[in-house]
Coordinates of C-alpha atoms and ligand atoms in Angstrom, one line a residue:
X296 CA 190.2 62.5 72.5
X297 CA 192.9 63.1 70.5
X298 CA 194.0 66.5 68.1
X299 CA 196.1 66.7 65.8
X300 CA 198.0 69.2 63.8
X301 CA 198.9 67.7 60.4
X302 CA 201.7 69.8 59.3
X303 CA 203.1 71.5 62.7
X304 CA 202.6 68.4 65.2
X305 CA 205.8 67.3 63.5
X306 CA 204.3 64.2 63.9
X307 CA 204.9 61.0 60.9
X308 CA 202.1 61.3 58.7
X309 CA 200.9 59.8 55.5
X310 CA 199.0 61.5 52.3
X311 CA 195.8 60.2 50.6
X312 CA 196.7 61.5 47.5
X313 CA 193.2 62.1 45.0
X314 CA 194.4 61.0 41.6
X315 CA 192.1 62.4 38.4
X316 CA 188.7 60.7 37.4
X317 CA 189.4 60.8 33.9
X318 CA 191.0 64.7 32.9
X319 CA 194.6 64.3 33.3
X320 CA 194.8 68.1 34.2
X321 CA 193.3 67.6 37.2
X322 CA 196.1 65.9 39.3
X323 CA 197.4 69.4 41.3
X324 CA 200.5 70.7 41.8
X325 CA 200.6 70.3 45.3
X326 CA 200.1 66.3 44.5
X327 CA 202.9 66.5 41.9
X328 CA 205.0 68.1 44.7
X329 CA 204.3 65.4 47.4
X330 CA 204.4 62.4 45.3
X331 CA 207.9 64.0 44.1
X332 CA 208.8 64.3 47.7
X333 CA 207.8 60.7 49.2
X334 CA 209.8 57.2 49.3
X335 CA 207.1 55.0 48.6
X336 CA 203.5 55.2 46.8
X337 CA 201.2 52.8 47.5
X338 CA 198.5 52.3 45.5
X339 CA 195.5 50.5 44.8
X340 CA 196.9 49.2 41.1
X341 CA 200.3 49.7 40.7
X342 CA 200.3 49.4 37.5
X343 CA 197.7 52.3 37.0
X344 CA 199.7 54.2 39.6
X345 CA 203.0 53.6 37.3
X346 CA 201.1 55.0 34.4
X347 CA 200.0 57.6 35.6
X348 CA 203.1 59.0 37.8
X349 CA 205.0 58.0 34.7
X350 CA 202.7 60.7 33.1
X351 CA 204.4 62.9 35.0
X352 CA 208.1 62.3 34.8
X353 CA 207.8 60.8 38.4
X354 CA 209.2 57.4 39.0
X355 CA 209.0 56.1 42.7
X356 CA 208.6 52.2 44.5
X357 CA 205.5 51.4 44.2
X358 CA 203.8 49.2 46.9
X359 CA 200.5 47.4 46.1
X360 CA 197.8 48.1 49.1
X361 CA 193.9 46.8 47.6
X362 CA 190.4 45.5 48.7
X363 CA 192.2 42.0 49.1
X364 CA 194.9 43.1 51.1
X365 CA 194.4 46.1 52.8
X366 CA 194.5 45.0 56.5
X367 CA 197.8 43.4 55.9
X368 CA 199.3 45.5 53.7
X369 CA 198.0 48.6 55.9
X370 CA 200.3 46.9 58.8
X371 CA 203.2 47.3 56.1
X372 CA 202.1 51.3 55.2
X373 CA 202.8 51.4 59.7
X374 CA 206.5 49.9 59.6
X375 CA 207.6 52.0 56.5
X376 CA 206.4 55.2 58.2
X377 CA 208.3 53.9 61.5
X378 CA 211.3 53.2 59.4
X379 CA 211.2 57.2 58.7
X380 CA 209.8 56.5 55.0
X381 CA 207.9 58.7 53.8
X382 CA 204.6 57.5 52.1
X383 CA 201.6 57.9 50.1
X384 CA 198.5 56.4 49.4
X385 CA 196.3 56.8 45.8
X386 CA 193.5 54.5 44.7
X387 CA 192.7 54.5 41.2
X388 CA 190.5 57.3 40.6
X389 CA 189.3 59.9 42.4
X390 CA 189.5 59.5 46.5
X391 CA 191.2 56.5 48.8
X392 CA 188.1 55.6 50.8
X393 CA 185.3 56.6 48.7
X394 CA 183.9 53.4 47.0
X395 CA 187.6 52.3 47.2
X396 CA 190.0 50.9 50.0
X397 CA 191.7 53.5 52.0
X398 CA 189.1 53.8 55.2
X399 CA 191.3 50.4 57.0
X400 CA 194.4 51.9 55.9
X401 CA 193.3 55.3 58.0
X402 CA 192.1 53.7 60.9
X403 CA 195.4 51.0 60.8
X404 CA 197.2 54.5 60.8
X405 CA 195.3 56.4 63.5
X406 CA 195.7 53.2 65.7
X407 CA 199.4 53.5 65.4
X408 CA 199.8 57.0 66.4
X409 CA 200.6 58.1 62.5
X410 CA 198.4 61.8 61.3
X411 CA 196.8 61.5 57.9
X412 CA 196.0 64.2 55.6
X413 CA 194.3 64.4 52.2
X414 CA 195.5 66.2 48.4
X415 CA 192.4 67.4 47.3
X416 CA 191.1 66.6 43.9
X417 CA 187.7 65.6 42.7
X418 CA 185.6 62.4 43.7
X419 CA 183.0 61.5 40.2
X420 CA 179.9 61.9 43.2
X421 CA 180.6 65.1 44.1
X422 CA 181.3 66.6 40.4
X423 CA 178.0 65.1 39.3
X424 CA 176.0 66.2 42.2
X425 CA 176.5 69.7 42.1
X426 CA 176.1 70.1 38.2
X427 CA 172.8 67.3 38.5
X428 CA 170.6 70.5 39.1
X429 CA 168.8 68.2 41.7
X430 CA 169.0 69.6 45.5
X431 CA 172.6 69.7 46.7
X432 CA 171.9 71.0 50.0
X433 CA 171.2 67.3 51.8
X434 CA 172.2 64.5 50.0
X435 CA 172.8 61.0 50.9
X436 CA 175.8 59.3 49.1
X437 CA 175.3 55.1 48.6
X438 CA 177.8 54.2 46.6
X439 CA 177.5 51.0 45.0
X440 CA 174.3 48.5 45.3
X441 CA 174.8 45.0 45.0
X442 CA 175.2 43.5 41.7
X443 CA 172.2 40.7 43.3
X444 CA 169.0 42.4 42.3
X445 CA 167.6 40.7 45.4
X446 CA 169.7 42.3 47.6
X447 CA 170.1 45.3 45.5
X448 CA 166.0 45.9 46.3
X449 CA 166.4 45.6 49.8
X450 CA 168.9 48.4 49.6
X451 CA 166.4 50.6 47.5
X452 CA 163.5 49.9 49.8
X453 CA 165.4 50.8 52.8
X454 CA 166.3 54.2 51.2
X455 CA 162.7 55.0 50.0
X456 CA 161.6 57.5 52.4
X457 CA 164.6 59.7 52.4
X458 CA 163.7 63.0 51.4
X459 CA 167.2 63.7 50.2
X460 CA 168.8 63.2 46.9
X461 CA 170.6 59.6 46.1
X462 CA 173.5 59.3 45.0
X463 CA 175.1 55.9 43.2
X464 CA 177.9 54.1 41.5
X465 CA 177.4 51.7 39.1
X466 CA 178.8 49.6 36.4
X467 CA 178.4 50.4 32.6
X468 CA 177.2 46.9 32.3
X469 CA 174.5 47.1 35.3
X470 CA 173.6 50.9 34.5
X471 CA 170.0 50.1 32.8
X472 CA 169.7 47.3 35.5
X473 CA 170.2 49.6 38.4
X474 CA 167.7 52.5 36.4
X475 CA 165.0 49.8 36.3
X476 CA 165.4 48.9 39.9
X477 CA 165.1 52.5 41.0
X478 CA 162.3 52.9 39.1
X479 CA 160.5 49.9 40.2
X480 CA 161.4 50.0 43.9
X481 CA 161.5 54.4 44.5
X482 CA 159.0 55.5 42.3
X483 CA 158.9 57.3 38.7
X484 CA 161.7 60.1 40.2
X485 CA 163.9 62.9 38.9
X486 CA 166.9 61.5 37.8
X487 CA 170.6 62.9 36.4
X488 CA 173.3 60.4 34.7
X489 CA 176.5 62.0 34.8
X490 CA 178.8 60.0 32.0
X491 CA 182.2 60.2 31.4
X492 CA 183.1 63.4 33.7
X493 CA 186.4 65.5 33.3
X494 CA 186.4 63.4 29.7
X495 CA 186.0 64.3 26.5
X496 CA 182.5 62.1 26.0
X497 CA 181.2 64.2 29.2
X498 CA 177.6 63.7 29.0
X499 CA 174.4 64.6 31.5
X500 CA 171.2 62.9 31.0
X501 CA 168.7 64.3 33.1
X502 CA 164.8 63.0 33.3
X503 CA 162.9 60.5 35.0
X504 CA 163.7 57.4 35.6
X505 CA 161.0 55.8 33.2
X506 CA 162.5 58.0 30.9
X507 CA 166.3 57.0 31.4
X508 CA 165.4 53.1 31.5
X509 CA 164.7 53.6 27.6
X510 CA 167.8 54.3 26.5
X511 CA 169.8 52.1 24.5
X512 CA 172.3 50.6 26.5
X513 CA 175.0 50.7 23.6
X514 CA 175.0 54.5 24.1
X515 CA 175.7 54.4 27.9
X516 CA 179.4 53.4 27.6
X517 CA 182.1 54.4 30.2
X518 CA 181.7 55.3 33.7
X519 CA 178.4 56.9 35.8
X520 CA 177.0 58.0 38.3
X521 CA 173.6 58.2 39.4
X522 CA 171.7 61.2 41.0
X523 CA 167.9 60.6 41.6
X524 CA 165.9 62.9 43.6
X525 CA 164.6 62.3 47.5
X526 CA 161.3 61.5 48.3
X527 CA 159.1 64.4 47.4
X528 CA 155.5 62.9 48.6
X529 CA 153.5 64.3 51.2
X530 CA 153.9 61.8 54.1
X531 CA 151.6 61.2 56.7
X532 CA 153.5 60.3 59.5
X533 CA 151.9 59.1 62.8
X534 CA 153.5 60.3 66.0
X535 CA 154.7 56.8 67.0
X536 CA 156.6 57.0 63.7
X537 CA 158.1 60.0 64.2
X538 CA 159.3 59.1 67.9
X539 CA 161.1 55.4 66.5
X540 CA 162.7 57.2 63.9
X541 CA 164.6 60.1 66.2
X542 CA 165.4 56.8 68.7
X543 CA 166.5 55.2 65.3
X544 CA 169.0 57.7 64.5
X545 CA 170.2 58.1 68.7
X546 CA 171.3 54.7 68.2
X547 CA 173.4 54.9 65.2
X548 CA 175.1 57.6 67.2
X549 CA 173.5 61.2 66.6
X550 CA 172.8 63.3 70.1
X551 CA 169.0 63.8 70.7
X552 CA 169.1 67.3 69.1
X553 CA 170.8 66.3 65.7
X554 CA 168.5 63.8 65.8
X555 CA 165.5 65.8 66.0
X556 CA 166.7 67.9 64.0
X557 CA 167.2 65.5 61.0
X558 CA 163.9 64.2 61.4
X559 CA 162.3 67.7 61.7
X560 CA 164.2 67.7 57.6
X561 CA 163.0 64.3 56.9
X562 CA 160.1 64.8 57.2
X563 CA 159.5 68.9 57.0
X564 CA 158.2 68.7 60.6
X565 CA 158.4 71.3 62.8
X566 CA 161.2 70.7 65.8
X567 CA 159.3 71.8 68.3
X568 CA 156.4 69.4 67.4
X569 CA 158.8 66.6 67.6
X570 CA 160.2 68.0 71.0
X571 CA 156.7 68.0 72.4
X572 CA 156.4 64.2 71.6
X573 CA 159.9 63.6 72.9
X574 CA 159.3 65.6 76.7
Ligands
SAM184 N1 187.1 56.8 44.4 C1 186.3 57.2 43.4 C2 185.7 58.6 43.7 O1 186.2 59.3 44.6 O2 184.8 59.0 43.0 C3 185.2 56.2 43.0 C4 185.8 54.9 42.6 S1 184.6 53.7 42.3 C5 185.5 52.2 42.3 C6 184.3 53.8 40.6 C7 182.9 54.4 40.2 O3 183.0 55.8 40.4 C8 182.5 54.2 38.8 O4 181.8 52.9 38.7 C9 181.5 55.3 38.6 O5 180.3 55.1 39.1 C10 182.2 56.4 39.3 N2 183.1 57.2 38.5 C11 184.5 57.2 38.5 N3 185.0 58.0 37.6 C12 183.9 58.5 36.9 C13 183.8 59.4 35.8 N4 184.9 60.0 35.2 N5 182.6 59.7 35.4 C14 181.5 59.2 36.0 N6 181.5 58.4 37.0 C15 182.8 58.0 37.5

């Protein structure tokens, strides 16, 4: 076990910086400050980093750390740190990590001894989630499917019984794609688009999914994400099921009791039923 303090440990530490999703207003003071403050920003474009420090009066040396690159350049991030420089990390939108590289560079960090902390701003899922008007309370974030429909319909099958809402990425150009896959592989569901957010073209589309997968494509421009609801059927579950799905999620690393507990929420069954099965 490890703890540490980020800003009293005195320890060298590096800042995941969240840069805006779209509304320039949104990059904080506190992010101004500590991008003012370091020696080197690296960044997931540079270029896009450039622009949009530049925004803001701030020039700095830029170091390029992406998908391609990240183990590598992650090692890099380590020596500068060592060398008493003091660095930051920003993808191009929203978070480092979330649907973009960061997580390597965090573990590559945590491996070497080196505390990492986090300037808050907004991440496009969690904006559209809580305005979706679908159930914020569980949720299940998935990021992007594969562009492969083949393997993009595994993914959906494997996320059919969930009883919490979905949450996706996607690409303007795949967005009526992905709709129809939904459809087809989850169900005629409760959906919300959430276009364009912190931009002036903000736009929510909210319906079902038979209902989304008719709109013209030409008026879907920009960037999206996708909120569909969780499995809302009455499920008759047998016991056997019940018992290989709490073993299920032991394995992926859940104590017993959180995992009875999430299936007692999967599956709106009582805990104490599901303890009775277990002992
Ligand atoms: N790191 C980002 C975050 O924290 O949200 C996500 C980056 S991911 C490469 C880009 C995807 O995020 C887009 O394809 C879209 O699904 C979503 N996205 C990013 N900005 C958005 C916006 N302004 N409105 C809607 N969706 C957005």
């Amino acid at each position: 076990m490890k703890r540490n303090k980020s800003f009293t440990d005195n320890k060298p530490l590096l800042y995941l910086v969240a840069t805006p999703i779209g509304n320039l207003k949104e990059f904080s003071s506190r992010a101004i400050e500590i991008v003012n403050e370091c020696d080197v920003v690296a960044a997931e474009d540079t270029r896009n980093a450039y622009d949009l420090l530049n925004k803001f009066g701030i020039k700095k040396e830029l170091y390029s750390l992406r998908e391609h690159n990240e183990k590598e350049a992650s090692q890099h991030v380590v020596d500068l740190i060592n060398d008493d420089k003091k660095v930051v990390y920003m993808s191009d939108a929203g978070y480092p990590g979330i649907s973009d590289p960061g997580n390597l560079l965090v573990k590559e960090m945590l491996a070497n001894d080196i505390a990492v902390s986090t300037i808050s701003g907004s991440s496009a899922f969690i904006n559209a989630l809580v305005a979706s008007g679908l159930s914020s309370k569980h949720f299940y974030f998935y990021g992007f499917l594969s562009p492969k429909d083949n393997e993009a319909k595994g993914e959906i099958n494997s996320l059919k019984d969930f009883r919490n809402t979905l949450i996706f990425y996607e690409a303007p150009h795949r967005i009526i794609r992905t709709i129809n896959l939904l459809k087809d592989g989850l169900g005629n569901r409760e959906v919300c688009l959430a276009r364009e957010l912190t931009k002036i073209n903000e736009e929510y589309i909210r319906g079902t999914l038979d209902e989304l997968s008719q709109l013209e494509e030409d008026t879907l421009k920009g960037e999206m994400v996708i909120i569909v609801d969780g499995n809302k059927e009455e499920t008759m579950i047998s016991d056997d099921e019940i018992t290989a799905r709490v073993a299920y999620f032991t394995k992926l690393g859940l104590s017993q009791k959180d995992a009875i507990n999430v299936v007692s929420e999967e599956f709106k069954i009582n805990k104490n039923y599901i303890k009775k099965l277990l002992f």
